[in-house]
């Protein structure tokens, strides 16, 4: 046993065999054996972060870009609590994530030892699976199971608790090789039934969801929509699944869809929900598809089929497998569909038009978003934090694959900067632009230090309006003039950005936008602090409109 590998070493070998090449951590003594194993590991890059929430957000973004589970290493107790936001984000975003937690020694389990938590009880309602090793020989099986659980069906987060003495002990069990999983096919009669529904539908809508956010998914979606002449709407914050300037793009199902667009969607005679769980925002508060509308629901996990939205045809399969099965069916559409497609496209185009106004308290962040649309390269990656400043990015710009838009489906503040760091690590050859508000920036913005230490050319756009503006908007609507809890006392955000070593640009007025455009197009990092108008987004704000068309790319 003297030459046997430790459980920690076997764990890393098992992950590497499945394609893991990066892990994000805040170090802790409870998994010191795993840190030691990483020191000598030849293929796994360890990214040391400043906060477990930031590490978790990085892992979520990395998983969005690779399709493989993001790996997060945290210590017990406080570290695990800080990482909980990443678990929730991964669950809401349908992203594979593996959270590895250093646990108290095995002998102290369930004795309320220092920093001990029962992670099954804590995370059982969020994670797809929670495991805990009590013997080193269990570790290979448990980590293999964690990977499978995170990736199969609808992807999501898993948790593995690893007592520190178990990690450090020799492991006699061999690592399990990765299994080759063949995607389940779709029966020919099911494909024929769906094809028949599509051929007869005069007013169909294809609702594209997370199941198409993977290798080949975007290309397959476009080819299918064009062959069948189907208008495509994307689920919440998935604008990068389909080219937004395409005649068949019908818009997104998100926050505050225009009434005319909602009415049109309600008139659809067939909704093909492809690779989506049909969650509340995508379904406009569980109101669409409405009773009486024909629904075909495709989801890789049967748990989400047939109970909230009864479907005429419910298919438990991967979205791309359904598209592949339909490729054998002759595509056709009734003559009346052209007018329907044009109507949906016109509604989307009307919703995408925007004008910015003049305000005395700063620049409408819409102008910055439009500038990103004009300057972003064809393969840019844009990461967004949660907040009102981000709203123009979803509907006022035209996203086109291979551009990527990484925004938290969960609405978690603090996502933007860590996601940008992860994106730039994964794709250093691509332009990475991060837009974040002054609230979210000071939650996890310290992770910019990781980006600068790694010499990543991240372009940070920081909206400074001194407010939790999203909440302030609701406050003004429901309790006009009664501001409570939404004002922010900000430091000098320019000095804060400069402290990380990124070149600083202050954007105060419209006259500063040409310099910002030049900086966005130039190589290297950037930190632009934008004095952003709060009045521009508050209810009842009046302004002199100025034309400002935009398209992403």
Short mmCIF file of C-alpha atoms in Angstrom, two decimals:
data_model
loop_
_atom_site.label_atom_id
_atom_site.label_comp_id
_atom_site.label_asym_id
_atom_site.label_seq_id
_atom_site.Cartn_x
_atom_site.Cartn_y
_atom_site.Cartn_z
CA UNK A 1 0.00 0.00 0.00
CA UNK A 2 3.01 2.31 0.39
CA UNK A 3 2.98 3.25 -3.32
CA UNK A 4 -0.80 3.43 -3.64
CA UNK A 5 -2.27 6.69 -4.79
CA UNK A 6 -4.34 8.69 -2.36
CA UNK A 7 -8.07 9.06 -2.81
CA UNK A 8 -7.41 12.67 -3.80
CA UNK A 9 -5.06 11.60 -6.60
CA UNK A 10 -7.51 8.98 -7.88
CA UNK A 11 -10.27 11.59 -7.83
CA UNK A 12 -8.26 13.93 -10.05
CA UNK A 13 -7.31 11.13 -12.42
CA UNK A 14 -10.98 10.21 -12.78
CA UNK A 15 -11.95 13.81 -13.56
CA UNK A 16 -9.11 14.25 -16.05
CA UNK A 17 -10.07 11.05 -17.85
CA UNK A 18 -13.47 12.58 -18.48
CA UNK A 19 -12.06 15.79 -19.92
CA UNK A 20 -11.79 18.08 -16.89
CA UNK A 21 -8.85 20.42 -17.40
CA UNK A 22 -9.60 23.29 -14.99
CA UNK A 23 -10.86 23.74 -11.44
CA UNK A 24 -11.73 26.87 -9.48
CA UNK A 25 -11.06 27.13 -5.77
CA UNK A 26 -10.71 29.07 -2.59
CA UNK A 27 -8.20 26.96 -0.63
CA UNK A 28 -9.00 25.34 2.70
CA UNK A 29 -7.20 23.03 5.08
CA UNK A 30 -10.09 20.56 4.92
CA UNK A 31 -9.04 19.49 1.42
CA UNK A 32 -5.30 20.07 1.68
CA UNK A 33 -4.64 16.59 0.26
CA UNK A 34 -6.53 17.53 -2.90
CA UNK A 35 -4.53 20.74 -3.24
CA UNK A 36 -1.35 18.72 -2.87
CA UNK A 37 -2.49 16.30 -5.58
CA UNK A 38 -3.25 19.24 -7.89
CA UNK A 39 0.27 20.60 -7.39
CA UNK A 40 1.71 17.78 -9.44
CA UNK A 41 -1.22 17.05 -11.74
CA UNK A 42 -0.19 17.42 -15.39
CA UNK A 43 -3.46 18.48 -16.99
CA UNK A 44 -5.73 20.27 -14.52
CA UNK A 45 -5.27 24.03 -14.19
CA UNK A 46 -6.14 25.32 -10.71
CA UNK A 47 -7.57 28.85 -10.63
CA UNK A 48 -7.30 30.44 -7.19
CA UNK A 49 -10.19 32.82 -6.52
CA UNK A 50 -11.05 35.40 -3.86
CA UNK A 51 -14.52 34.18 -2.90
CA UNK A 52 -16.30 30.86 -3.20
CA UNK A 53 -19.25 32.54 -4.91
CA UNK A 54 -16.88 33.93 -7.53
CA UNK A 55 -15.21 30.55 -7.97
CA UNK A 56 -18.61 28.96 -8.44
CA UNK A 57 -19.74 31.52 -11.00
CA UNK A 58 -16.50 30.93 -12.93
CA UNK A 59 -17.22 27.21 -12.98
CA UNK A 60 -20.79 27.81 -14.20
CA UNK A 61 -19.56 30.02 -17.05
CA UNK A 62 -16.83 27.54 -17.96
CA UNK A 63 -19.42 24.77 -18.11
CA UNK A 64 -21.64 26.91 -20.36
CA UNK A 65 -18.74 27.22 -22.80
CA UNK A 66 -17.48 23.63 -22.73
CA UNK A 67 -20.55 21.50 -21.99
CA UNK A 68 -18.48 19.69 -19.36
CA UNK A 69 -19.08 20.05 -15.63
CA UNK A 70 -17.49 23.08 -14.02
CA UNK A 71 -15.37 22.00 -11.06
CA UNK A 72 -15.38 23.97 -7.79
CA UNK A 73 -13.26 23.17 -4.72
CA UNK A 74 -14.23 24.72 -1.40
CA UNK A 75 -13.66 24.14 2.27
CA UNK A 76 -16.31 23.05 4.73
CA UNK A 77 -18.81 25.27 6.50
CA UNK A 78 -18.32 28.90 5.44
CA UNK A 79 -16.77 27.93 2.12
CA UNK A 80 -19.67 25.66 1.22
CA UNK A 81 -22.18 28.32 2.28
CA UNK A 82 -20.52 30.92 0.06
CA UNK A 83 -20.60 28.50 -2.87
CA UNK A 84 -24.34 27.86 -2.53
CA UNK A 85 -25.18 30.65 -4.98
CA UNK A 86 -23.34 28.78 -7.72
CA UNK A 87 -25.38 25.65 -7.07
CA UNK A 88 -28.60 27.61 -7.38
CA UNK A 89 -27.36 29.29 -10.55
CA UNK A 90 -26.32 25.98 -12.10
CA UNK A 91 -29.72 24.45 -11.30
CA UNK A 92 -31.67 27.38 -12.74
CA UNK A 93 -29.36 27.65 -15.76
CA UNK A 94 -29.33 23.86 -16.47
CA UNK A 95 -25.53 23.77 -16.28
CA UNK A 96 -23.41 20.79 -15.13
CA UNK A 97 -21.44 21.64 -11.98
CA UNK A 98 -19.50 19.55 -9.48
CA UNK A 99 -18.96 21.10 -6.05
CA UNK A 100 -16.26 19.28 -4.07
CA UNK A 101 -16.31 20.15 -0.37
CA UNK A 102 -13.57 19.31 2.10
CA UNK A 103 -15.41 17.87 5.09
CA UNK A 104 -14.52 17.25 8.74
CA UNK A 105 -12.77 13.99 9.53
CA UNK A 106 -14.88 10.87 9.17
CA UNK A 107 -14.96 10.20 12.92
CA UNK A 108 -16.55 13.62 13.53
CA UNK A 109 -19.37 13.36 11.01
CA UNK A 110 -22.78 14.33 12.41
CA UNK A 111 -21.29 15.41 15.74
CA UNK A 112 -21.57 19.16 15.00
CA UNK A 113 -17.81 19.46 14.79
CA UNK A 114 -16.13 22.76 13.90
CA UNK A 115 -17.57 24.00 10.59
CA UNK A 116 -19.50 20.78 9.95
CA UNK A 117 -22.67 20.84 7.87
CA UNK A 118 -24.83 17.95 6.67
CA UNK A 119 -24.67 18.75 2.96
CA UNK A 120 -27.41 16.31 2.01
CA UNK A 121 -29.80 18.27 4.19
CA UNK A 122 -28.40 21.62 3.09
CA UNK A 123 -28.29 21.11 -0.68
CA UNK A 124 -30.79 18.31 -1.26
CA UNK A 125 -33.39 20.67 -2.68
CA UNK A 126 -30.98 22.33 -5.14
CA UNK A 127 -28.52 19.70 -6.28
CA UNK A 128 -29.36 16.76 -8.52
CA UNK A 129 -27.36 14.52 -6.17
CA UNK A 130 -25.37 14.87 -2.94
CA UNK A 131 -22.79 12.24 -2.00
CA UNK A 132 -20.35 11.79 0.85
CA UNK A 133 -17.30 9.55 1.03
CA UNK A 134 -16.71 7.60 4.22
CA UNK A 135 -13.89 5.37 2.92
CA UNK A 136 -11.13 6.15 0.40
CA UNK A 137 -12.10 3.19 -1.79
CA UNK A 138 -15.51 4.80 -2.37
CA UNK A 139 -14.04 7.90 -3.96
CA UNK A 140 -13.57 6.60 -7.55
CA UNK A 141 -17.16 5.42 -7.72
CA UNK A 142 -18.55 8.58 -6.16
CA UNK A 143 -16.71 11.01 -8.42
CA UNK A 144 -17.69 8.98 -11.50
CA UNK A 145 -21.29 9.10 -10.32
CA UNK A 146 -21.04 12.84 -9.71
CA UNK A 147 -19.91 13.42 -13.30
CA UNK A 148 -22.70 11.24 -14.71
CA UNK A 149 -25.39 12.86 -12.58
CA UNK A 150 -24.26 16.37 -13.50
CA UNK A 151 -24.33 15.70 -17.24
CA UNK A 152 -27.18 13.26 -17.89
CA UNK A 153 -30.73 14.36 -18.63
CA UNK A 154 -31.13 18.05 -17.88
CA UNK A 155 -27.66 19.08 -16.67
CA UNK A 156 -27.30 20.50 -13.18
CA UNK A 157 -25.22 20.70 -10.02
CA UNK A 158 -24.01 17.86 -7.82
CA UNK A 159 -22.18 17.93 -4.48
CA UNK A 160 -19.57 15.56 -3.12
CA UNK A 161 -18.51 15.84 0.52
CA UNK A 162 -14.95 14.57 1.13
CA UNK A 163 -13.69 14.16 4.71
CA UNK A 164 -10.13 15.38 4.94
CA UNK A 165 -8.75 12.10 6.30
CA UNK A 166 -10.50 10.12 3.56
CA UNK A 167 -8.94 12.32 0.86
CA UNK A 168 -5.45 11.82 2.27
CA UNK A 169 -5.71 8.05 2.70
CA UNK A 170 -4.40 5.50 0.20
CA UNK A 171 -7.05 4.24 -2.21
CA UNK A 172 -6.98 0.60 -3.28
CA UNK A 173 -9.80 0.99 -5.80
CA UNK A 174 -8.93 1.85 -9.38
CA UNK A 175 -10.37 4.89 -11.10
CA UNK A 176 -13.34 4.13 -13.29
CA UNK A 177 -12.88 4.81 -17.01
CA UNK A 178 -15.41 7.11 -18.68
CA UNK A 179 -18.40 5.46 -20.26
CA UNK A 180 -19.39 6.12 -23.84
CA UNK A 181 -23.02 7.14 -23.67
CA UNK A 182 -25.09 6.87 -26.81
CA UNK A 183 -27.97 9.32 -26.92
CA UNK A 184 -31.34 7.61 -26.96
CA UNK A 185 -32.93 7.69 -30.37
CA UNK A 186 -36.42 8.86 -31.24
CA UNK A 187 -38.80 6.20 -32.60
CA UNK A 188 -39.66 6.61 -36.25
CA UNK A 189 -43.40 6.72 -35.55
CA UNK A 190 -42.89 9.54 -33.03
CA UNK A 191 -40.87 11.52 -35.57
CA UNK A 192 -43.55 10.91 -38.19
CA UNK A 193 -46.29 12.10 -35.81
CA UNK A 194 -44.38 15.28 -35.00
CA UNK A 195 -43.64 15.89 -38.68
CA UNK A 196 -47.34 15.61 -39.45
CA UNK A 197 -48.17 18.21 -36.82
CA UNK A 198 -45.55 20.57 -38.24
CA UNK A 199 -46.78 20.16 -41.82
CA UNK A 200 -50.34 21.07 -40.86
CA UNK A 201 -49.58 23.98 -38.52
CA UNK A 202 -50.26 27.39 -40.04
CA UNK A 203 -49.13 29.37 -36.99
CA UNK A 204 -46.37 27.34 -35.27
CA UNK A 205 -43.65 28.56 -32.94
CA UNK A 206 -40.44 26.71 -32.18
CA UNK A 207 -39.36 27.59 -28.65
CA UNK A 208 -35.62 26.85 -28.34
CA UNK A 209 -34.13 26.20 -24.91
CA UNK A 210 -31.01 25.08 -23.08
CA UNK A 211 -30.98 21.66 -24.75
CA UNK A 212 -29.61 23.29 -27.90
CA UNK A 213 -26.78 25.05 -26.06
CA UNK A 214 -24.14 22.49 -26.93
CA UNK A 215 -21.90 21.28 -29.75
CA UNK A 216 -23.83 21.38 -33.01
CA UNK A 217 -27.04 22.58 -31.37
CA UNK A 218 -27.12 26.04 -32.92
CA UNK A 219 -26.34 24.83 -36.42
CA UNK A 220 -28.92 22.04 -36.17
CA UNK A 221 -31.55 24.49 -34.92
CA UNK A 222 -30.97 26.90 -37.79
CA UNK A 223 -30.98 24.18 -40.44
CA UNK A 224 -34.20 22.70 -39.05
CA UNK A 225 -35.99 26.05 -38.80
CA UNK A 226 -35.04 26.96 -42.35
CA UNK A 227 -36.02 23.58 -43.78
CA UNK A 228 -39.45 23.66 -42.12
CA UNK A 229 -39.89 27.46 -42.23
CA UNK A 230 -40.55 27.63 -38.50
CA UNK A 231 -40.35 30.90 -36.57
CA UNK A 232 -37.94 30.58 -33.63
CA UNK A 233 -38.37 32.13 -30.21
CA UNK A 234 -35.70 31.55 -27.59
CA UNK A 235 -36.23 30.85 -23.92
CA UNK A 236 -35.20 33.27 -21.18
CA UNK A 237 -31.75 34.81 -21.80
CA UNK A 238 -30.81 32.36 -24.56
CA UNK A 239 -30.53 34.96 -27.35
CA UNK A 240 -27.30 33.45 -28.67
CA UNK A 241 -28.98 30.20 -29.78
CA UNK A 242 -30.27 31.63 -33.07
CA UNK A 243 -29.17 34.57 -35.26
CA UNK A 244 -31.32 37.50 -34.16
CA UNK A 245 -31.18 39.13 -37.61
CA UNK A 246 -32.65 36.05 -39.29
CA UNK A 247 -36.10 36.43 -40.92
CA UNK A 248 -37.33 33.50 -38.80
CA UNK A 249 -36.22 34.97 -35.45
CA UNK A 250 -39.37 35.82 -33.49
CA UNK A 251 -37.76 37.10 -30.29
CA UNK A 252 -37.33 35.84 -26.77
CA UNK A 253 -39.64 34.77 -23.99
CA UNK A 254 -38.36 36.92 -21.16
CA UNK A 255 -39.25 39.78 -18.86
CA UNK A 256 -41.94 42.24 -19.94
CA UNK A 257 -42.63 41.02 -23.46
CA UNK A 258 -44.69 43.57 -25.42
CA UNK A 259 -48.44 42.98 -25.29
CA UNK A 260 -48.71 42.67 -29.07
CA UNK A 261 -46.04 39.99 -29.13
CA UNK A 262 -47.63 38.07 -26.25
CA UNK A 263 -50.96 38.19 -28.06
CA UNK A 264 -49.40 36.82 -31.23
CA UNK A 265 -47.70 33.99 -29.38
CA UNK A 266 -51.06 33.15 -27.81
CA UNK A 267 -52.48 32.68 -31.32
CA UNK A 268 -49.99 29.96 -32.25
CA UNK A 269 -51.71 26.73 -33.29
CA UNK A 270 -48.64 24.62 -32.41
CA UNK A 271 -45.84 25.22 -29.92
CA UNK A 272 -42.78 23.02 -30.29
CA UNK A 273 -40.91 23.48 -27.01
CA UNK A 274 -37.51 22.05 -27.83
CA UNK A 275 -34.98 21.38 -25.08
CA UNK A 276 -36.62 23.46 -22.35
CA UNK A 277 -38.18 22.76 -18.97
CA UNK A 278 -40.83 25.46 -19.55
CA UNK A 279 -40.00 27.47 -16.44
CA UNK A 280 -41.94 30.49 -15.22
CA UNK A 281 -40.32 33.38 -17.11
CA UNK A 282 -40.15 31.49 -20.40
CA UNK A 283 -43.85 30.64 -20.01
CA UNK A 284 -44.75 34.22 -19.03
CA UNK A 285 -45.78 33.29 -15.51
CA UNK A 286 -46.94 29.77 -16.41
CA UNK A 287 -49.55 31.28 -18.75
CA UNK A 288 -48.18 30.13 -22.13
CA UNK A 289 -48.68 27.78 -23.93
CA UNK A 290 -52.29 28.47 -23.01
CA UNK A 291 -54.99 25.81 -22.62
CA UNK A 292 -56.17 24.84 -26.06
CA UNK A 293 -52.85 25.48 -27.79
CA UNK A 294 -51.29 22.34 -29.17
CA UNK A 295 -47.99 21.61 -27.48
CA UNK A 296 -45.13 19.28 -28.32
CA UNK A 297 -42.70 19.27 -25.42
CA UNK A 298 -39.19 17.86 -25.84
CA UNK A 299 -37.03 17.59 -22.71
CA UNK A 300 -34.23 15.18 -21.86
CA UNK A 301 -35.63 14.62 -18.36
CA UNK A 302 -39.13 13.10 -18.18
CA UNK A 303 -39.66 14.71 -14.76
CA UNK A 304 -40.53 17.95 -16.54
CA UNK A 305 -43.00 16.48 -18.99
CA UNK A 306 -46.75 16.25 -18.90
CA UNK A 307 -47.79 17.72 -15.56
CA UNK A 308 -47.70 21.53 -15.63
CA UNK A 309 -48.32 21.89 -19.36
CA UNK A 310 -50.18 18.87 -20.77
CA UNK A 311 -48.62 18.09 -24.14
CA UNK A 312 -50.22 16.44 -27.12
CA UNK A 313 -46.84 14.84 -27.66
CA UNK A 314 -44.24 14.65 -24.86
CA UNK A 315 -40.83 13.36 -25.90
CA UNK A 316 -38.17 12.46 -23.33
CA UNK A 317 -35.12 12.92 -25.53
CA UNK A 318 -32.25 15.24 -26.31
CA UNK A 319 -33.26 18.14 -28.54
CA UNK A 320 -30.62 17.35 -31.17
CA UNK A 321 -31.77 13.71 -31.30
CA UNK A 322 -35.27 14.88 -32.17
CA UNK A 323 -33.93 17.16 -34.90
CA UNK A 324 -31.86 14.28 -36.28
CA UNK A 325 -34.92 12.01 -36.35
CA UNK A 326 -36.92 14.64 -38.19
CA UNK A 327 -34.26 14.95 -40.88
CA UNK A 328 -35.66 11.76 -42.41
CA UNK A 329 -39.09 13.36 -42.78
CA UNK A 330 -39.96 15.53 -45.82
CA UNK A 331 -40.22 19.14 -44.69
CA UNK A 332 -43.30 21.09 -45.71
CA UNK A 333 -45.38 24.07 -44.62
CA UNK A 334 -48.87 25.30 -45.56
CA UNK A 335 -49.02 28.44 -47.71
CA UNK A 336 -50.45 30.59 -44.94
CA UNK A 337 -47.37 30.26 -42.80
CA UNK A 338 -45.39 32.93 -44.68
CA UNK A 339 -47.70 35.66 -43.43
CA UNK A 340 -47.46 34.34 -39.87
CA UNK A 341 -43.69 34.33 -40.01
CA UNK A 342 -43.61 37.90 -41.33
CA UNK A 343 -45.98 39.05 -38.60
CA UNK A 344 -43.82 37.59 -35.81
CA UNK A 345 -40.69 39.02 -37.37
CA UNK A 346 -42.20 42.50 -37.62
CA UNK A 347 -43.19 42.37 -33.95
CA UNK A 348 -39.65 41.39 -32.98
CA UNK A 349 -38.14 44.13 -35.10
CA UNK A 350 -40.44 46.70 -33.52
CA UNK A 351 -39.40 45.51 -30.06
CA UNK A 352 -35.71 45.78 -30.98
CA UNK A 353 -35.89 49.46 -31.90
CA UNK A 354 -34.56 51.82 -29.27
CA UNK A 355 -33.65 55.45 -28.84
CA UNK A 356 -31.58 56.92 -26.06
CA UNK A 357 -32.37 60.28 -24.52
CA UNK A 358 -30.48 63.11 -22.86
CA UNK A 359 -30.50 63.08 -19.07
CA UNK A 360 -28.78 65.41 -16.62
CA UNK A 361 -27.61 62.63 -14.30
CA UNK A 362 -25.56 60.63 -16.76
CA UNK A 363 -25.51 58.58 -19.93
CA UNK A 364 -28.28 56.04 -20.65
CA UNK A 365 -26.55 52.66 -20.52
CA UNK A 366 -28.51 51.77 -23.63
CA UNK A 367 -25.91 53.76 -25.58
CA UNK A 368 -23.11 51.63 -24.17
CA UNK A 369 -24.99 48.44 -25.03
CA UNK A 370 -25.53 49.69 -28.57
CA UNK A 371 -21.84 50.48 -28.85
CA UNK A 372 -21.04 46.91 -27.84
CA UNK A 373 -23.36 45.77 -30.60
CA UNK A 374 -21.45 47.88 -33.10
CA UNK A 375 -17.97 46.92 -31.90
CA UNK A 376 -18.25 43.28 -30.79
CA UNK A 377 -16.42 40.89 -33.15
CA UNK A 378 -18.25 38.02 -34.79
CA UNK A 379 -16.94 35.58 -32.16
CA UNK A 380 -17.17 37.85 -29.10
CA UNK A 381 -18.22 36.54 -25.69
CA UNK A 382 -20.28 38.97 -23.65
CA UNK A 383 -20.93 38.27 -19.98
CA UNK A 384 -23.64 40.14 -18.13
CA UNK A 385 -24.38 40.64 -14.49
CA UNK A 386 -27.96 40.90 -13.29
CA UNK A 387 -29.51 44.35 -13.29
CA UNK A 388 -31.46 46.94 -15.25
CA UNK A 389 -28.30 48.10 -17.04
CA UNK A 390 -28.28 44.71 -18.84
CA UNK A 391 -31.82 44.94 -20.23
CA UNK A 392 -30.86 46.51 -23.60
CA UNK A 393 -28.45 43.65 -24.34
CA UNK A 394 -31.28 41.14 -24.59
CA UNK A 395 -33.62 42.78 -27.09
CA UNK A 396 -31.95 45.83 -28.58
CA UNK A 397 -28.92 44.05 -30.05
CA UNK A 398 -28.81 41.35 -32.72
CA UNK A 399 -26.80 38.37 -31.48
CA UNK A 400 -25.41 35.98 -34.04
CA UNK A 401 -23.68 32.63 -33.40
CA UNK A 402 -20.80 32.08 -32.79
CA UNK A 403 -21.16 35.11 -30.54
CA UNK A 404 -21.95 34.02 -26.99
CA UNK A 405 -24.08 35.78 -24.43
CA UNK A 406 -23.47 34.50 -20.90
CA UNK A 407 -26.05 35.88 -18.49
CA UNK A 408 -27.41 34.27 -15.32
CA UNK A 409 -30.78 32.65 -15.98
CA UNK A 410 -31.13 32.63 -12.19
CA UNK A 411 -30.83 36.42 -12.06
CA UNK A 412 -27.90 36.19 -9.65
CA UNK A 413 -25.96 39.40 -9.08
CA UNK A 414 -22.20 38.97 -9.05
CA UNK A 415 -22.08 36.67 -12.07
CA UNK A 416 -20.60 39.04 -14.64
CA UNK A 417 -16.97 39.52 -13.62
CA UNK A 418 -16.25 35.90 -12.62
CA UNK A 419 -17.91 34.70 -15.81
CA UNK A 420 -15.69 37.00 -17.85
CA UNK A 421 -12.58 35.64 -16.15
CA UNK A 422 -13.65 32.07 -16.90
CA UNK A 423 -14.52 32.93 -20.50
CA UNK A 424 -11.18 34.62 -21.12
CA UNK A 425 -9.34 31.66 -19.59
CA UNK A 426 -11.24 29.26 -21.83
CA UNK A 427 -10.97 31.39 -24.99
CA UNK A 428 -8.02 33.79 -24.73
CA UNK A 429 -8.17 34.27 -28.50
CA UNK A 430 -11.68 35.81 -28.36
CA UNK A 431 -12.81 39.24 -27.23
CA UNK A 432 -14.50 39.02 -23.82
CA UNK A 433 -16.68 41.95 -22.77
CA UNK A 434 -18.26 42.15 -19.32
CA UNK A 435 -21.08 44.55 -18.41
CA UNK A 436 -21.78 44.91 -14.70
CA UNK A 437 -23.56 47.33 -12.40
CA UNK A 438 -22.13 49.05 -9.36
CA UNK A 439 -24.09 46.68 -7.12
CA UNK A 440 -22.85 43.43 -8.66
CA UNK A 441 -19.33 44.73 -9.22
CA UNK A 442 -18.65 45.07 -5.51
CA UNK A 443 -20.11 41.64 -4.79
CA UNK A 444 -17.60 39.56 -6.77
CA UNK A 445 -15.64 42.16 -8.71
CA UNK A 446 -12.55 41.26 -6.72
CA UNK A 447 -12.19 38.33 -9.09
CA UNK A 448 -10.87 40.86 -11.59
CA UNK A 449 -7.60 40.40 -9.70
CA UNK A 450 -7.53 36.82 -10.98
CA UNK A 451 -8.04 38.06 -14.53
CA UNK A 452 -5.27 40.64 -14.30
CA UNK A 453 -2.89 38.16 -12.65
CA UNK A 454 -3.51 35.79 -15.56
CA UNK A 455 -3.03 38.68 -18.04
CA UNK A 456 -6.50 38.23 -19.51
CA UNK A 457 -7.65 40.99 -21.90
CA UNK A 458 -11.10 41.42 -20.30
CA UNK A 459 -13.03 44.55 -21.24
CA UNK A 460 -15.06 45.67 -18.22
CA UNK A 461 -17.97 48.08 -18.59
CA UNK A 462 -19.12 49.26 -15.17
CA UNK A 463 -22.42 51.10 -14.86
CA UNK A 464 -22.27 53.58 -11.98
CA UNK A 465 -25.66 55.02 -11.03
CA UNK A 466 -25.49 54.68 -7.26
CA UNK A 467 -28.55 52.48 -7.00
CA UNK A 468 -29.96 48.99 -6.97
CA UNK A 469 -31.92 50.22 -9.96
CA UNK A 470 -33.97 47.09 -10.72
CA UNK A 471 -35.49 47.22 -7.24
CA UNK A 472 -35.78 51.00 -7.32
CA UNK A 473 -37.94 50.75 -10.45
CA UNK A 474 -40.39 48.43 -8.69
CA UNK A 475 -40.24 50.67 -5.64
CA UNK A 476 -41.20 53.75 -7.64
CA UNK A 477 -44.07 51.90 -9.31
CA UNK A 478 -45.53 50.52 -6.10
CA UNK A 479 -44.46 53.15 -3.56
CA UNK A 480 -43.68 56.36 -5.51
CA UNK A 481 -41.19 58.66 -3.84
CA UNK A 482 -40.57 56.31 -0.90
CA UNK A 483 -36.98 55.24 -1.52
CA UNK A 484 -35.77 52.68 0.98
CA UNK A 485 -32.77 50.36 0.84
CA UNK A 486 -31.90 50.95 -2.81
CA UNK A 487 -29.39 53.84 -2.66
CA UNK A 488 -25.73 52.86 -2.85
CA UNK A 489 -22.73 54.60 -1.31
CA UNK A 490 -20.04 53.90 -3.89
CA UNK A 491 -16.30 54.33 -3.64
CA UNK A 492 -14.40 55.96 -6.46
CA UNK A 493 -15.06 53.10 -8.89
CA UNK A 494 -12.45 54.40 -11.31
CA UNK A 495 -9.77 54.19 -8.63
CA UNK A 496 -11.09 50.76 -7.68
CA UNK A 497 -10.77 49.52 -11.28
CA UNK A 498 -7.34 51.09 -11.70
CA UNK A 499 -6.12 49.29 -8.58
CA UNK A 500 -6.36 46.01 -10.46
CA UNK A 501 -4.03 47.28 -13.16
CA UNK A 502 -6.49 47.56 -16.05
CA UNK A 503 -6.30 50.68 -18.25
CA UNK A 504 -9.03 53.03 -17.05
CA UNK A 505 -11.48 55.02 -19.16
CA UNK A 506 -14.12 57.26 -17.62
CA UNK A 507 -17.27 57.69 -19.70
CA UNK A 508 -19.29 60.69 -18.59
CA UNK A 509 -21.19 61.90 -21.68
CA UNK A 510 -21.99 61.08 -25.27
CA UNK A 511 -18.76 62.80 -26.25
CA UNK A 512 -16.78 60.00 -24.56
CA UNK A 513 -18.34 57.22 -26.66
CA UNK A 514 -15.88 57.42 -29.59
CA UNK A 515 -13.02 56.78 -27.16
CA UNK A 516 -14.94 53.85 -25.70
CA UNK A 517 -15.52 52.42 -29.18
CA UNK A 518 -11.82 52.69 -29.92
CA UNK A 519 -10.93 50.96 -26.65
CA UNK A 520 -13.43 48.15 -27.29
CA UNK A 521 -11.86 47.47 -30.67
CA UNK A 522 -8.26 47.69 -29.42
CA UNK A 523 -6.43 44.64 -28.04
CA UNK A 524 -5.82 44.27 -24.34
CA UNK A 525 -7.82 44.83 -21.15
CA UNK A 526 -10.07 47.77 -20.39
CA UNK A 527 -11.98 49.09 -17.39
CA UNK A 528 -14.56 51.69 -18.40
CA UNK A 529 -16.58 53.33 -15.63
CA UNK A 530 -19.76 54.81 -17.06
CA UNK A 531 -21.62 57.54 -15.21
CA UNK A 532 -25.02 56.05 -15.91
CA UNK A 533 -28.34 57.85 -15.76
CA UNK A 534 -30.75 56.51 -13.17
CA UNK A 535 -33.53 58.76 -14.45
CA UNK A 536 -33.32 57.03 -17.82
CA UNK A 537 -34.77 53.82 -16.38
CA UNK A 538 -37.11 55.10 -13.67
CA UNK A 539 -40.84 55.23 -14.41
CA UNK A 540 -41.92 58.53 -15.89
CA UNK A 541 -38.44 59.68 -16.91
CA UNK A 542 -38.71 62.19 -19.74
CA UNK A 543 -36.00 62.74 -22.32
CA UNK A 544 -35.30 64.17 -25.74
CA UNK A 545 -34.92 61.07 -27.96
CA UNK A 546 -31.98 60.65 -30.27
CA UNK A 547 -31.70 57.89 -32.91
CA UNK A 548 -29.33 55.06 -31.99
CA UNK A 549 -29.61 51.88 -34.07
CA UNK A 550 -27.52 48.87 -33.05
CA UNK A 551 -26.65 45.36 -34.08
CA UNK A 552 -24.31 42.94 -32.34
CA UNK A 553 -21.32 42.21 -34.48
#
